[in-house]
């Protein structure tokens, strides 16, 4: 087992206090957005044996187990994070596996540099993800039903929004959502900036369900993503609740601290709430234009005390143990690789004592028991 030393990414939207508060450190005054735990080459965790990606590269079957190595290749197929949003993240979607492969190969053939600001596909993998709230957590996830979206937009009383409400009612669901998102993202910048300003003022005046959108406009004045966000479900998670985000589902995180796990990919198509490139034609190819229930996940308890967040994919499996003082140790030995993350209290994982924010990599097959008084998240794969 390896204790991990992890990189914190200072993205501008990050909270300045949430991660320091969790780990018991003094805030630096700078945003601390994400702590990465895993073998992603962009910021691999460090171990006493070297960077985790290099440790795995040297002996993938030993570290990952034969089953995981055969199924996912010689690399850790997930990335675990602490995510601390102090401001809204970009409104975005992720491709499915076939779309990612097609998009990546097309950009490679076209010779688009990997670091080009207009590059959409950094790899050929999909990026399903799960966010589990550690604090009250706020986000946007999936389209509202067109009629509901039309009523919500009309409720602002902004004349320039009426054509969008009319479009939402004029077509079947898929066509209605596609036409309105296309219209919003294709509108002239000056015209849209005026609409967003008027909508934000109305949202601030009305408050209630509209208040989050006034907040979005405060962070991203004039951004068409503010209007696009009104097409989506607004979601609040209590600590311990989670959201699974599959391919093609538009979403954004607004505020809060959570544990995030995802397939090991950087592929993001942005819809707005960002100064970065928005490729509207490619975005429209990826988005699934269907109304969805956000589907808040609550963990399913097993007899041994493990609480599992069930998802339909195999690249990751997230669960947690809420360990009371004096409870018997739990055997978490597995034939797959694991990352263990403590988020509260102190947990003994094998020979390592983990406190809040500390984590460990457990190679496949290594005998491991956990005990103590605290909360431990367990990330692995389904091989």
XYZ file of C-alpha atoms in Angstrom:
383
model
C 0.000 0.000 0.000
C 1.253 3.465 -0.895
C 0.419 6.708 0.858
C -0.366 9.270 -1.852
C 0.866 12.814 -2.140
C -1.557 14.637 -4.389
C -1.593 17.768 -6.524
C -4.168 20.509 -5.930
C -5.226 22.305 -9.102
C -5.748 26.083 -8.661
C -8.521 26.638 -11.223
C -10.138 30.059 -10.954
C -13.553 28.665 -9.970
C -12.135 26.845 -6.951
C -13.042 27.599 -3.360
C -10.285 29.258 -1.350
C -11.370 27.562 1.897
C -13.162 24.204 1.361
C -10.166 21.906 0.803
C -7.980 23.646 3.425
C -10.848 23.342 5.928
C -11.229 19.614 5.190
C -7.525 18.831 5.604
C -6.975 21.181 8.548
C -4.668 23.615 6.733
C -4.572 27.391 6.609
C -6.046 28.839 3.397
C -3.492 30.465 1.131
C -5.945 32.952 -0.341
C -5.626 31.240 -3.728
C -8.375 29.038 -5.223
C -7.958 25.318 -4.530
C -10.342 23.661 -6.959
C -9.433 19.980 -7.291
C -7.168 17.520 -5.522
C -6.292 14.720 -7.971
C -5.754 11.148 -6.785
C -4.678 8.673 -9.415
C -2.302 8.075 -12.288
C -3.418 10.746 -14.746
C -0.235 11.934 -16.524
C -1.296 15.564 -16.086
C -0.852 15.370 -12.303
C -0.089 11.832 -11.105
C -0.150 11.114 -7.389
C 3.280 10.574 -5.897
C 4.260 7.527 -3.850
C 7.388 6.339 -2.068
C 8.044 4.277 -5.207
C 7.695 7.208 -7.609
C 4.793 8.783 -9.549
C 1.824 6.408 -9.534
C 1.588 6.283 -13.334
C 5.213 5.144 -13.524
C 4.703 2.590 -10.756
C 1.811 1.086 -12.728
C 3.701 1.247 -16.030
C 6.502 -0.863 -14.564
C 4.221 -3.774 -13.602
C 0.598 -3.236 -14.711
C -0.644 -6.747 -13.981
C 0.851 -6.745 -10.499
C -0.514 -3.296 -9.605
C -3.897 -3.493 -11.374
C -4.548 -7.243 -11.299
C -4.844 -9.449 -14.391
C -8.584 -8.848 -14.782
C -8.438 -5.045 -14.731
C -5.315 -4.955 -16.910
C -6.973 -7.180 -19.512
C -10.242 -5.243 -19.487
C -8.988 -1.643 -19.379
C -5.391 -1.859 -20.537
C -2.179 -1.173 -18.577
C -3.387 1.977 -16.842
C -5.606 2.977 -13.940
C -9.000 3.550 -15.611
C -10.344 6.131 -13.148
C -9.367 9.446 -11.576
C -10.543 10.325 -8.061
C -10.803 13.943 -6.934
C -11.804 16.252 -4.170
C -13.724 18.996 -6.003
C -14.337 22.351 -4.318
C -16.479 24.762 -6.334
C -16.496 28.349 -5.086
C -17.904 29.636 -8.399
C -19.788 27.925 -11.242
C -17.899 25.571 -13.534
C -18.494 25.690 -17.278
C -21.707 24.223 -18.647
C -20.521 21.067 -20.421
C -21.141 17.595 -21.824
C -18.942 14.555 -22.363
C -18.937 12.230 -25.404
C -19.687 8.529 -25.370
C -16.922 6.088 -26.266
C -17.708 5.941 -29.990
C -18.002 9.739 -30.258
C -14.727 10.218 -28.388
C -12.857 7.833 -30.668
C -14.333 9.444 -33.781
C -13.636 12.997 -32.598
C -10.105 12.226 -31.442
C -9.164 10.481 -34.686
C -10.641 13.326 -36.755
C -8.624 15.964 -34.880
C -5.484 13.836 -35.122
C -5.948 13.504 -38.903
C -6.502 17.255 -39.144
C -3.279 17.908 -37.255
C -4.917 19.968 -34.494
C -2.226 20.505 -31.822
C -3.029 18.845 -28.496
C -2.683 22.171 -26.682
C -4.700 24.203 -29.201
C -7.483 26.165 -27.460
C -10.026 24.935 -30.044
C -9.113 21.249 -29.601
C -12.100 19.260 -28.266
C -10.691 15.749 -27.821
C -7.558 15.145 -25.758
C -7.954 11.350 -25.877
C -10.156 8.604 -27.342
C -11.978 7.767 -24.117
C -15.378 8.611 -22.693
C -15.782 10.450 -19.392
C -18.719 9.297 -17.302
C -18.467 10.762 -13.816
C -20.007 10.696 -10.353
C -20.032 13.502 -7.783
C -20.818 12.743 -4.132
C -21.494 15.717 -1.868
C -19.451 16.233 1.300
C -21.189 19.555 2.013
C -24.475 20.949 0.661
C -23.806 20.922 -3.078
C -25.507 22.771 -5.911
C -25.465 22.000 -9.627
C -27.303 21.730 -12.934
C -27.990 18.360 -14.520
C -29.985 17.312 -17.582
C -32.756 19.041 -19.512
C -36.079 20.038 -18.047
C -39.157 18.970 -19.993
C -39.745 21.566 -22.753
C -43.047 22.777 -21.304
C -41.477 23.210 -17.876
C -38.539 25.091 -19.400
C -40.929 27.314 -21.365
C -42.890 28.235 -18.234
C -39.688 28.917 -16.311
C -38.304 31.227 -18.995
C -41.639 33.029 -19.418
C -41.791 33.617 -15.680
C -38.939 36.101 -15.972
C -41.101 38.437 -18.026
C -38.302 39.294 -20.476
C -39.617 39.988 -23.995
C -36.499 38.719 -25.785
C -36.932 35.299 -24.141
C -40.461 34.773 -25.504
C -39.283 33.323 -28.866
C -37.398 30.604 -26.973
C -40.506 29.690 -24.993
C -42.491 29.571 -28.232
C -39.920 27.253 -29.844
C -40.036 24.943 -26.837
C -43.775 24.512 -27.343
C -43.712 24.291 -31.149
C -41.902 20.965 -31.627
C -41.532 17.496 -30.142
C -39.119 17.231 -27.228
C -35.849 16.423 -29.016
C -36.341 19.006 -31.767
C -37.556 21.659 -29.308
C -34.556 21.354 -27.003
C -32.123 21.213 -29.926
C -33.587 24.259 -31.654
C -33.586 26.395 -28.527
C -30.046 25.487 -27.466
C -28.868 26.134 -31.028
C -30.651 29.502 -31.112
C -29.211 30.561 -27.758
C -25.629 29.636 -28.659
C -25.897 31.145 -32.159
C -27.396 34.497 -31.182
C -25.420 37.674 -31.795
C -23.145 38.518 -28.840
C -24.555 42.006 -28.279
C -28.152 40.837 -28.531
C -27.477 37.946 -26.145
C -25.600 40.143 -23.676
C -28.657 42.415 -23.440
C -30.971 39.423 -22.960
C -28.757 37.965 -20.228
C -28.570 41.325 -18.436
C -32.362 41.690 -18.468
C -32.895 38.055 -17.433
C -30.381 38.383 -14.582
C -32.081 41.500 -13.253
C -35.440 39.744 -13.340
C -34.001 36.633 -11.672
C -32.479 38.698 -8.885
C -35.758 40.564 -8.347
C -37.850 37.359 -8.292
C -35.450 35.280 -6.179
C -36.508 31.782 -5.167
C -35.961 29.261 -7.966
C -34.552 32.032 -10.149
C -31.839 33.117 -7.711
C -29.184 30.626 -8.920
C -29.373 32.075 -12.433
C -28.761 35.591 -11.151
C -25.653 34.136 -9.533
C -24.525 32.583 -12.819
C -24.924 35.927 -14.589
C -22.927 37.644 -11.848
C -19.984 35.333 -12.543
C -20.461 35.272 -16.335
C -22.115 38.556 -17.427
C -23.566 38.402 -20.916
C -22.707 34.715 -21.358
C -25.281 32.733 -23.411
C -24.675 29.843 -21.006
C -26.839 31.686 -18.470
C -29.881 31.230 -20.723
C -28.834 27.696 -21.724
C -28.643 26.842 -18.018
C -32.337 27.734 -17.627
C -33.140 24.715 -19.791
C -31.590 22.424 -17.168
C -32.688 20.952 -13.860
C -31.343 22.778 -10.838
C -30.196 20.235 -8.226
C -29.262 20.482 -4.559
C -27.463 17.560 -2.916
C -27.245 16.913 0.781
C -24.013 15.422 2.130
C -23.819 11.767 1.108
C -26.044 12.204 -1.957
C -24.593 11.904 -5.447
C -25.188 12.493 -9.149
C -24.102 10.226 -11.994
C -23.408 12.067 -15.255
C -23.415 9.926 -18.365
C -22.522 10.807 -21.935
C -24.366 13.661 -23.617
C -25.985 15.015 -20.434
C -25.392 18.786 -20.046
C -24.337 19.737 -16.547
C -22.447 22.211 -14.402
C -21.399 22.355 -10.761
C -22.204 25.622 -9.009
C -21.086 25.430 -5.394
C -19.924 22.938 -2.791
C -17.342 20.306 -1.860
C -17.563 16.741 -3.090
C -15.752 13.542 -3.964
C -15.684 13.119 -7.737
C -14.704 10.029 -9.682
C -14.526 9.688 -13.456
C -13.151 7.626 -16.273
C -9.607 8.726 -17.043
C -10.326 11.291 -19.778
C -10.094 15.035 -20.448
C -12.800 15.218 -23.131
C -15.149 18.161 -22.549
C -17.526 19.967 -24.941
C -18.532 23.309 -23.459
C -21.950 24.976 -23.777
C -21.215 28.234 -21.984
C -20.339 29.841 -18.632
C -16.761 29.983 -19.820
C -14.331 32.192 -21.733
C -13.029 29.021 -23.412
C -13.834 27.743 -26.902
C -17.425 26.611 -27.581
C -17.668 24.428 -30.696
C -21.393 24.662 -31.362
C -21.646 22.138 -34.258
C -19.641 19.495 -32.396
C -21.519 20.193 -29.178
C -24.853 19.645 -30.931
C -23.554 16.292 -32.217
C -22.764 15.151 -28.677
C -25.697 16.449 -26.608
C -28.590 14.091 -25.921
C -31.678 16.223 -26.376
C -34.024 14.514 -23.961
C -35.630 15.599 -20.713
C -34.175 13.689 -17.771
C -34.713 13.299 -14.068
C -31.402 14.222 -12.398
C -31.659 10.945 -10.498
C -30.122 11.754 -7.112
C -28.199 8.693 -5.908
C -28.136 7.521 -2.327
C -25.746 4.760 -1.304
C -26.946 1.178 -1.077
C -25.772 -0.450 2.150
C -24.382 -3.976 2.127
C -24.300 -6.311 5.154
C -20.598 -5.636 5.789
C -21.182 -1.887 6.139
C -20.005 -0.820 2.703
C -22.291 1.798 1.106
C -22.131 1.598 -2.695
C -23.053 4.276 -5.239
C -24.396 2.131 -8.078
C -23.572 3.250 -11.640
C -23.956 1.567 -15.055
C -20.277 1.610 -16.012
C -17.226 -0.482 -15.084
C -14.307 2.002 -15.177
C -15.035 2.999 -11.601
C -16.943 1.862 -8.535
C -17.310 4.285 -5.616
C -18.374 3.330 -2.123
C -17.862 4.556 1.417
C -17.563 3.295 4.974
C -18.880 5.394 7.839
C -16.919 3.856 10.682
C -18.048 4.290 14.298
C -15.562 4.222 17.153
C -14.838 0.673 18.291
C -16.416 -1.098 15.316
C -14.833 -4.281 13.971
C -12.356 -3.954 11.096
C -13.632 -4.377 7.534
C -11.741 -6.472 5.009
C -11.494 -4.500 1.737
C -9.048 -6.808 -0.026
C -9.818 -6.934 -3.760
C -8.375 -8.373 -6.956
C -8.584 -4.886 -8.483
C -6.675 -1.640 -7.763
C -8.078 0.673 -5.108
C -7.677 4.223 -3.869
C -8.836 4.845 -0.303
C -9.670 8.431 0.717
C -10.470 9.568 4.239
C -12.827 12.555 4.428
C -13.501 12.728 8.185
C -11.950 11.445 11.386
C -9.046 9.011 11.375
C -9.122 5.664 9.572
C -6.548 2.918 9.832
C -6.020 1.386 6.383
C -3.592 -1.488 6.651
C -0.457 0.000 8.202
C -1.387 3.580 7.280
C -3.355 6.004 9.440
C -5.359 8.323 7.178
C -6.842 11.616 8.328
C -9.220 13.878 6.399
C -7.905 14.535 2.902
C -5.303 11.754 3.006
C -5.378 8.827 0.609
C -3.646 5.583 -0.290
C -3.236 3.361 -3.350
C -3.782 -0.350 -2.737
C -2.417 -2.685 -5.428
C -4.645 -5.534 -6.557
C -4.710 -8.492 -4.195
C -3.019 -6.761 -1.253
C -4.563 -7.844 2.044
C -6.196 -4.726 3.524
C -8.435 -4.036 6.498
C -9.894 -0.671 7.513
C -10.982 0.438 10.964
C -11.156 3.512 13.162
C -13.623 6.352 13.572
C -14.270 8.316 10.405
C -15.488 8.261 6.819
C -13.565 6.417 4.123
C -14.306 6.481 0.386
C -13.202 3.456 -1.628
C -12.604 3.759 -5.374
C -11.994 0.711 -7.537
C -13.178 -0.865 -10.821
C -15.494 -3.625 -11.969
C -13.244 -6.136 -13.728
